[in-house]
Coordinates of C-alpha atoms in Angstrom, one line a residue:
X1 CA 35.9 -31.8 12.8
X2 CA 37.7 -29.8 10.0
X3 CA 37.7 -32.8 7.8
X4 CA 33.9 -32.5 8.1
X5 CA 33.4 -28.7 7.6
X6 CA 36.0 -28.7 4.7
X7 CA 34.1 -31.4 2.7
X8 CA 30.6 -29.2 3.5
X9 CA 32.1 -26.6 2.1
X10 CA 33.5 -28.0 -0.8
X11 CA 29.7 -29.6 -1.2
X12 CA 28.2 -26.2 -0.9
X13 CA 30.6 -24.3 -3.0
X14 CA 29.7 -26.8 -5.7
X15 CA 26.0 -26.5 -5.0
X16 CA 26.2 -22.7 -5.7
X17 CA 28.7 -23.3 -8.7
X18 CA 25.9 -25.4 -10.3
X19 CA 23.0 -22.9 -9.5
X20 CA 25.1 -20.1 -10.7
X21 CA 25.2 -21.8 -14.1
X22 CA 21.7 -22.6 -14.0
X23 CA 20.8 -19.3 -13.3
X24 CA 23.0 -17.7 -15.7
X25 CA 21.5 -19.7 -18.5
X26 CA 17.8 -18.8 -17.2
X27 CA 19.2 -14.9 -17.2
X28 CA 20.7 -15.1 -20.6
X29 CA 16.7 -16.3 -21.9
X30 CA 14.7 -14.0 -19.7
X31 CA 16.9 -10.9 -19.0
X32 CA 14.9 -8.4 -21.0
X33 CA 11.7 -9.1 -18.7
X34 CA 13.9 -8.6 -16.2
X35 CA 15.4 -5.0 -17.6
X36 CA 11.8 -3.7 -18.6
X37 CA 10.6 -4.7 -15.0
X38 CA 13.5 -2.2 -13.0
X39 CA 13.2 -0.1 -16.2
X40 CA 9.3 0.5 -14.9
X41 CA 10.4 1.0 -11.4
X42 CA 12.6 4.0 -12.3
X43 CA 9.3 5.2 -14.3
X44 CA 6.9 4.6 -11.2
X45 CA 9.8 6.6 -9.1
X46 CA 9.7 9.4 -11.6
X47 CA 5.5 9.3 -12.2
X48 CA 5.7 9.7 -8.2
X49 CA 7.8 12.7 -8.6
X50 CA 5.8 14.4 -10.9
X51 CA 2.7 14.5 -9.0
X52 CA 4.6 16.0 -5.6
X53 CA 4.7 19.0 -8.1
X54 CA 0.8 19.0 -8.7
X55 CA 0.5 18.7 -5.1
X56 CA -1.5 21.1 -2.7
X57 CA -1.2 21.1 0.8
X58 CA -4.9 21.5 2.6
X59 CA -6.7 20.4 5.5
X60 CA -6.4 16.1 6.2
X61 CA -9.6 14.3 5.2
X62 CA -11.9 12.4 7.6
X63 CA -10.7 9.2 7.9
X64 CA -12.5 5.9 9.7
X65 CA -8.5 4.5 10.1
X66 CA -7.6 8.0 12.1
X67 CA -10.3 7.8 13.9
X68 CA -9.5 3.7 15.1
X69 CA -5.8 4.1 15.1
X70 CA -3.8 6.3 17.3
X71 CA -1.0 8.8 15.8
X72 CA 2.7 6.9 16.1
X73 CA 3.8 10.7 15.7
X74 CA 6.3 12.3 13.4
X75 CA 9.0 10.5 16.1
X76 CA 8.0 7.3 15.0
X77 CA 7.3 7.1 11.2
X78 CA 10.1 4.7 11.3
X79 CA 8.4 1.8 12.6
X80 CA 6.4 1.0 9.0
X81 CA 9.5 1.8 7.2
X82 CA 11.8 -0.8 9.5
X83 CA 9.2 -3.9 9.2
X84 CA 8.8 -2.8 5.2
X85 CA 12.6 -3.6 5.2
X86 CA 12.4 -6.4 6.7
X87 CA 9.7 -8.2 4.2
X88 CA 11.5 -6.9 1.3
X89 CA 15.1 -8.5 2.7
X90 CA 13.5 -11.5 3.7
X91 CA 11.8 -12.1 0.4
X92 CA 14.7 -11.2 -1.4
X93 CA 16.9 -14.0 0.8
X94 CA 14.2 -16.4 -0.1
X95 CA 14.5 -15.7 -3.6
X96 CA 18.6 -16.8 -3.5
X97 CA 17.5 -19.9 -1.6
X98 CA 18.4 -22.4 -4.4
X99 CA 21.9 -21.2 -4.2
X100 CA 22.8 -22.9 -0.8
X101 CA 19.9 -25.4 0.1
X102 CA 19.9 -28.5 -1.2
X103 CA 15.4 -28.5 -1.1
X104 CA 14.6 -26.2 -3.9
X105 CA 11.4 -26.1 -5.7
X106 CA 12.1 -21.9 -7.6
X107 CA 14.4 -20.7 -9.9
X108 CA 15.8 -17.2 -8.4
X109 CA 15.5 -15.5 -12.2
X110 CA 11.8 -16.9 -12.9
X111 CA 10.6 -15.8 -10.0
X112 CA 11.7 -12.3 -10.2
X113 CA 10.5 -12.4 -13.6
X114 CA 6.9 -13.1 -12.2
X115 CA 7.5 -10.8 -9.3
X116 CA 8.3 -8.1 -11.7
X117 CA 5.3 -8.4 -13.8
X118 CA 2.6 -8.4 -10.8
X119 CA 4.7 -5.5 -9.6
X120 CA 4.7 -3.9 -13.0
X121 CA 0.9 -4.3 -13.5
X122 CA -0.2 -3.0 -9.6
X123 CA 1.9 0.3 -10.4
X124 CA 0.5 1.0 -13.7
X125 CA -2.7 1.0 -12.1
X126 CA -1.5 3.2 -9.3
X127 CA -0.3 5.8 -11.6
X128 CA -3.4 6.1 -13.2
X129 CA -5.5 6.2 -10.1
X130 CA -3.1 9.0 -8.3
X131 CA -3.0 11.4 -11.2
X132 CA -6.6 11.1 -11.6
X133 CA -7.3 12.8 -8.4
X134 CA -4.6 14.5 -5.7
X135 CA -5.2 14.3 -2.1
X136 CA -3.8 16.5 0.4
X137 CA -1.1 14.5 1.6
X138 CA -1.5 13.1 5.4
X139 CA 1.7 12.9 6.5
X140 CA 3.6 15.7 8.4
X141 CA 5.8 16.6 5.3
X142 CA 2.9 17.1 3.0
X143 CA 0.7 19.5 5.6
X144 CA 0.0 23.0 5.2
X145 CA 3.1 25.2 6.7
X146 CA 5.7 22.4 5.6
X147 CA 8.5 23.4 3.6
X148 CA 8.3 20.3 1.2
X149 CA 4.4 19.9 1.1
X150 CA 4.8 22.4 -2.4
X151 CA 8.1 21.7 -5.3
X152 CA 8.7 24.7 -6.8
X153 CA 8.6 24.7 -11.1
X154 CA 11.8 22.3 -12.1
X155 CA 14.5 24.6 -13.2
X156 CA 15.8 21.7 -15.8
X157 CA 15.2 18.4 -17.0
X158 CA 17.3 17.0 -15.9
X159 CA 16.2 17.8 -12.1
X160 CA 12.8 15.8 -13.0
X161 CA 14.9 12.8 -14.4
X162 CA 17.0 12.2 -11.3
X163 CA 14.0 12.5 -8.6
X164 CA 16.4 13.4 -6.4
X165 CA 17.5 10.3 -5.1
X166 CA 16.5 9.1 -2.4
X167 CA 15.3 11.8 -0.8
X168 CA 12.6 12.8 -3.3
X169 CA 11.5 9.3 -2.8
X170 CA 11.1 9.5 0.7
X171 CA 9.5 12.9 1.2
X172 CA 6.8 12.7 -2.0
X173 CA 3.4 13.8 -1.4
X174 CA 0.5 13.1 -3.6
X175 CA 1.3 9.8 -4.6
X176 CA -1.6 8.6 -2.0
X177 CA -3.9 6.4 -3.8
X178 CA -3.0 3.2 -3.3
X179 CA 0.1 2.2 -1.2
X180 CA 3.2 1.4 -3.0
X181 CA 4.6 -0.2 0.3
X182 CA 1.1 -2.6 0.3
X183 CA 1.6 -3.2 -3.7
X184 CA 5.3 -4.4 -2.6
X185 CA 4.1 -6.4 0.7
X186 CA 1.1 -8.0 -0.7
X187 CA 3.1 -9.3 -4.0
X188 CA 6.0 -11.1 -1.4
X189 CA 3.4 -12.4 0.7
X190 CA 1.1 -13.6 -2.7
X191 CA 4.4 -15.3 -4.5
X192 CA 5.2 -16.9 -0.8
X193 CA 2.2 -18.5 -0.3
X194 CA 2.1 -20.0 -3.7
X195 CA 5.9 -20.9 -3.7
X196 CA 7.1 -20.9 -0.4
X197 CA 7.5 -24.4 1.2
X198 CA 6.7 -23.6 5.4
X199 CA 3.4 -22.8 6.3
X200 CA 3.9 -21.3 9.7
X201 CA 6.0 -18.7 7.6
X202 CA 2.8 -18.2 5.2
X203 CA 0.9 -17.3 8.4
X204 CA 3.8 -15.1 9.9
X205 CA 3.8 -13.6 6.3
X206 CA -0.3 -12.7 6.5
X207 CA 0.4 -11.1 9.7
X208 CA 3.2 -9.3 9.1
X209 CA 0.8 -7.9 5.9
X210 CA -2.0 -6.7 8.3
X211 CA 0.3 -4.8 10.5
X212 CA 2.2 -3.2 8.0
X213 CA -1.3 -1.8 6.9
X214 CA -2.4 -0.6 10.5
X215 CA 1.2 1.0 10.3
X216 CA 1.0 3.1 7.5
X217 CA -2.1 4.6 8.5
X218 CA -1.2 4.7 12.2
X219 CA 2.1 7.0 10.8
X220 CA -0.1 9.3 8.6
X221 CA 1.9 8.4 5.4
X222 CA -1.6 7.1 3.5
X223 CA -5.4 7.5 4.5
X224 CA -6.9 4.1 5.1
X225 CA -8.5 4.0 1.3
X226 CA -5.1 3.7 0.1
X227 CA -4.3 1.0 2.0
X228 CA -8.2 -0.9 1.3
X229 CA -7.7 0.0 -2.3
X230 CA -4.1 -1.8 -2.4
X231 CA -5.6 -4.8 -0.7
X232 CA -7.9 -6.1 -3.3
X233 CA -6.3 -4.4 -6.2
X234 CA -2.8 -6.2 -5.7
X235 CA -4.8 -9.8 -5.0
X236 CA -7.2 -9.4 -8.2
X237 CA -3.9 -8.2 -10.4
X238 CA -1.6 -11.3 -8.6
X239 CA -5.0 -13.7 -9.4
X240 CA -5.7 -12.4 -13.0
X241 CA -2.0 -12.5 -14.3
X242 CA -0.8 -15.3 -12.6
X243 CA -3.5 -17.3 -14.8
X244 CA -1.7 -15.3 -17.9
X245 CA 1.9 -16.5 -17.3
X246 CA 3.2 -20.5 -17.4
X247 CA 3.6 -22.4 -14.2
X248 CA 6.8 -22.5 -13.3
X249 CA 9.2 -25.6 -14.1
X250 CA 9.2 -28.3 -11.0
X251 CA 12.8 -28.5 -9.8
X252 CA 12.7 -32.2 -9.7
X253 CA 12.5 -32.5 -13.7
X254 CA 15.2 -31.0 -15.8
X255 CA 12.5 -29.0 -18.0
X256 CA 13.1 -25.4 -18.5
X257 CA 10.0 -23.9 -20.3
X258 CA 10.0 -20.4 -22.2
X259 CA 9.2 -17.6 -19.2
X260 CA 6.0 -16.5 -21.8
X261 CA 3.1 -18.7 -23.0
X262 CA 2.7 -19.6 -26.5
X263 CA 0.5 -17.3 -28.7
X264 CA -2.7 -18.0 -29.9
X265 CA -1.6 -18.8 -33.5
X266 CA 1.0 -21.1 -32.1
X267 CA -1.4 -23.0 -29.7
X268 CA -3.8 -23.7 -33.2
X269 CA -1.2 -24.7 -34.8
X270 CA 0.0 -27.1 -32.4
X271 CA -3.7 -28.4 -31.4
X272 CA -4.6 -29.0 -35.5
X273 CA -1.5 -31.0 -36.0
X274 CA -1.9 -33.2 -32.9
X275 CA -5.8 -33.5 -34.3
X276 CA -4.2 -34.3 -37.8
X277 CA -1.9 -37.0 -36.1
X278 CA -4.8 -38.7 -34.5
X279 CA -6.7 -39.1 -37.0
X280 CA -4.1 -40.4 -39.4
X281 CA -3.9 -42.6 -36.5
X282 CA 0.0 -41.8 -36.0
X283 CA -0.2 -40.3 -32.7
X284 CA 2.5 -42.5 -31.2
X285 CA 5.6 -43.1 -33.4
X286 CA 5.9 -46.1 -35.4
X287 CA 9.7 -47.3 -33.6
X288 CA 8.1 -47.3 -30.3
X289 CA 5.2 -49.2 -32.1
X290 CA 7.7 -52.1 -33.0
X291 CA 9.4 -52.0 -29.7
X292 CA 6.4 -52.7 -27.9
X293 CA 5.9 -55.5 -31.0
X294 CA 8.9 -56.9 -30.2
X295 CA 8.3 -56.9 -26.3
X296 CA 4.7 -58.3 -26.6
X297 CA 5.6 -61.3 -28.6
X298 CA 8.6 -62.0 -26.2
X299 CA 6.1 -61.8 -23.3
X300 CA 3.7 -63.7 -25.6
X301 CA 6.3 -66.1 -27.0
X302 CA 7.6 -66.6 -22.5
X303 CA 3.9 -66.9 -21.6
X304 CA 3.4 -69.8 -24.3
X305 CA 6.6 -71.5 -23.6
X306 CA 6.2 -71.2 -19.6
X307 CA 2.3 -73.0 -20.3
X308 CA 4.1 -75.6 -22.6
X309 CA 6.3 -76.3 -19.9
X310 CA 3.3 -76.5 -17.4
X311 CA 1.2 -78.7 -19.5
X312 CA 4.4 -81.1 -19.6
X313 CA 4.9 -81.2 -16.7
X314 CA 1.4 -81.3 -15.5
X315 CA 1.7 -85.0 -18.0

C-alpha cells in the first residue's frame, strides 16, 4: 500500500512538474494580456468608486423583480455573496485542472487569457452604461438616512486611487446598471460550457446562474434591469469576441498557436503566396514529390513482379 501511493505521487509530482513548464512557457508568450486584464480590473474597481461619489440616495424604483421576489433582508445579503464564492472558486479550481489530472483538454494561462478579455469587454460596457445614468441604489447601504449612501468630496488622491480596499468595494452604490457579479457568473458558466468536459456540471452551472440572479434582486443589491441587462449583454460580448480570438490548441497535439489572430495584412499575405504556389503548381514540395516517386514505382515495380510470378505460375 505505500509502495503504491509513493509511486502515485511520484507520477503526479511529475505530472505537475511538466505542466508547470508548459505553463510557464505559455506565461512567458501571453503575460501582458494577462497584466492588462487585472490591470482593467483595478480600473473597473476604481470607475465603481467614483460613481459612489456621484451618488444620491432617493426613493427605490418600481420594480417587476421586488414585486415577484420576497426581501432576504439586510440579515441575509450574505447568501448571493456565499454562492458567488463558490462559482468563482470552483471555476478558478477548474482552471488548474491540467496540473493534477491526467484528461486535459485547456491550458490554465490561455484560458485566463480568454476569460480576461470577455471580462474586460462586459466591464467596459458597464462603465459606460452606469455613468450614463445613476440610480438610487437599492440596497440598505445606499437608502436615504444611511451613513454611506453619500461619500463626502476626496480629501486626496490618493484616497480615490486605493478605493479603500475592500470595504469600498463592498459597500459602493451607484454602480447599478448591469451586475458585475452576473458579468463574472455568466463568463464561468459561458467558458464552461464551451470547455468544460461533464455535462451534468454544464447544467448545475445554468442553474447555479439563474439563482444567483433571483439572489441579487431578492437581497436588494441590483433592480432586476441590471440583472436582464447583464444577461444578454455578457452572452452577445462572450458570442461576438469569442469569434475574434483563435480556437484554442487541442491538448492531444503538441501545437501551441500565438494567443492573437493574425492581422489582415498577414492573412493576404499568406493567402496570395499559397495562390502563387498553386499556380506555379509547387504546392507540395518537390522531396516529398520523389519520395512518393520512389514508393509508387516500388509498389508498381512489387505489383509487376507479384503478376509475373502469377502468370508463371498460372503456366
Amino acid at each position: 500500500m505505500t509502495l503504491y501511493i509513493g509511486r502515485e505521487a511520484s507520477k503526479l509530482w511529475k505530472r505537475i512538474c511538466a505542466e508547470t513548464t508548459t505553463e510557464i512557457n505559455l506565461l512567458l508568450d501571453n503575460w501582458k494580456y494577462l497584466l492588462a486584464g487585472l490591470i482593467f480590473q483595478y480600473i473597473h474597481g476604481l470607475a465603481a468608486r467614483g460613481v459612489h461619489y456621484l451618488h444620491r440616495p432617493g426613493p427605490t424604483l418600481q420594480d417587476l423583480g421586488f414585486f415577484i421576489l420576497p426581501e432576504l433582508g439586510q440579515d441575509k445579503g450574505y447568501i448571493s455573496e456565499t454562492v458567488f464564492t463558490c462559482v468563482f472558486l470552483s471555476f478558478l479550481l477548474w482552471t488548474f485542472h491540467p496540473f493534477i489530472f491526467k484528461t486535459k483538454k485547456i491550458y490554465t494561462v490561455l484560458v485566463w487569457c480568454r476569460v480576461l478579455a470577455f471580462l474586460v469587454a462586459s466591464q467596459i460596457l458597464r462603465i459606460i452604461t452606469f455613468y450614463s445614468t445613476q440610480l438610487p441604489g437599492p440596497n440598505y447601504h445606499c437608502r436615504e438616512g444611511s451613513k454611506l449612501a453619500r461619500l463626502p468630496k476626496p480629501e486626496s488622491v490618493l484616497e480615490v486611487l486605493l478605493i479603500n480596499f475592500p470595504r469600498g468595494v463592498i459597500y459602493g452604490c451607484g454602480d447599478l446598471i448591469f451586475s458585475s457579479h452576473m458579468i463574472f457568473t455568466l463568463v464561468f458558466v459561458l467558458t464552461y460550457q464551451k470547455y468544460g468536459t461533464r455535462r451534468c456540471i454544464k447544467q448545475l452551472a445554468w442553474l447555479v446562474a439563474i439563482i444567483q440572479s433571483l439572489l441579487i434582486v431578492a437581497s436588494r443589491k441590483h433592480y432586476t434591469v441590471d440583472v436582464v441587462v447583464a444577461w444578454y449583454t455578457v452572452n452577445l460580448v462572450v458570442f461576438f469576441i469569442d469569434k475574434k480570438l483563435p480556437e484554442l490548441p487541442d491538448r492531444t497535439s503538441g501545437n501551441l498557436p500565438l494567443l492573437l489572430p493574425l492581422s489582415t495584412k498577414d492573412k493576404d499575405s499568406k493567402t496570395k503566396e499559397e495562390n502563387q504556389k498553386l499556380l506555379n503548381g509547387n504546392s507540395v514540395d518537390p522531396a516529398d514529390w520523389r519520395r512518393r516517386s520512389e514508393v509508387n514505382g516500388k509498389t508498381m515495380e512489387d505489383a509487376n513482379g507479384l503478376h509475373a510470378d502469377t502468370a508463371m505460375n498460372g503456366a
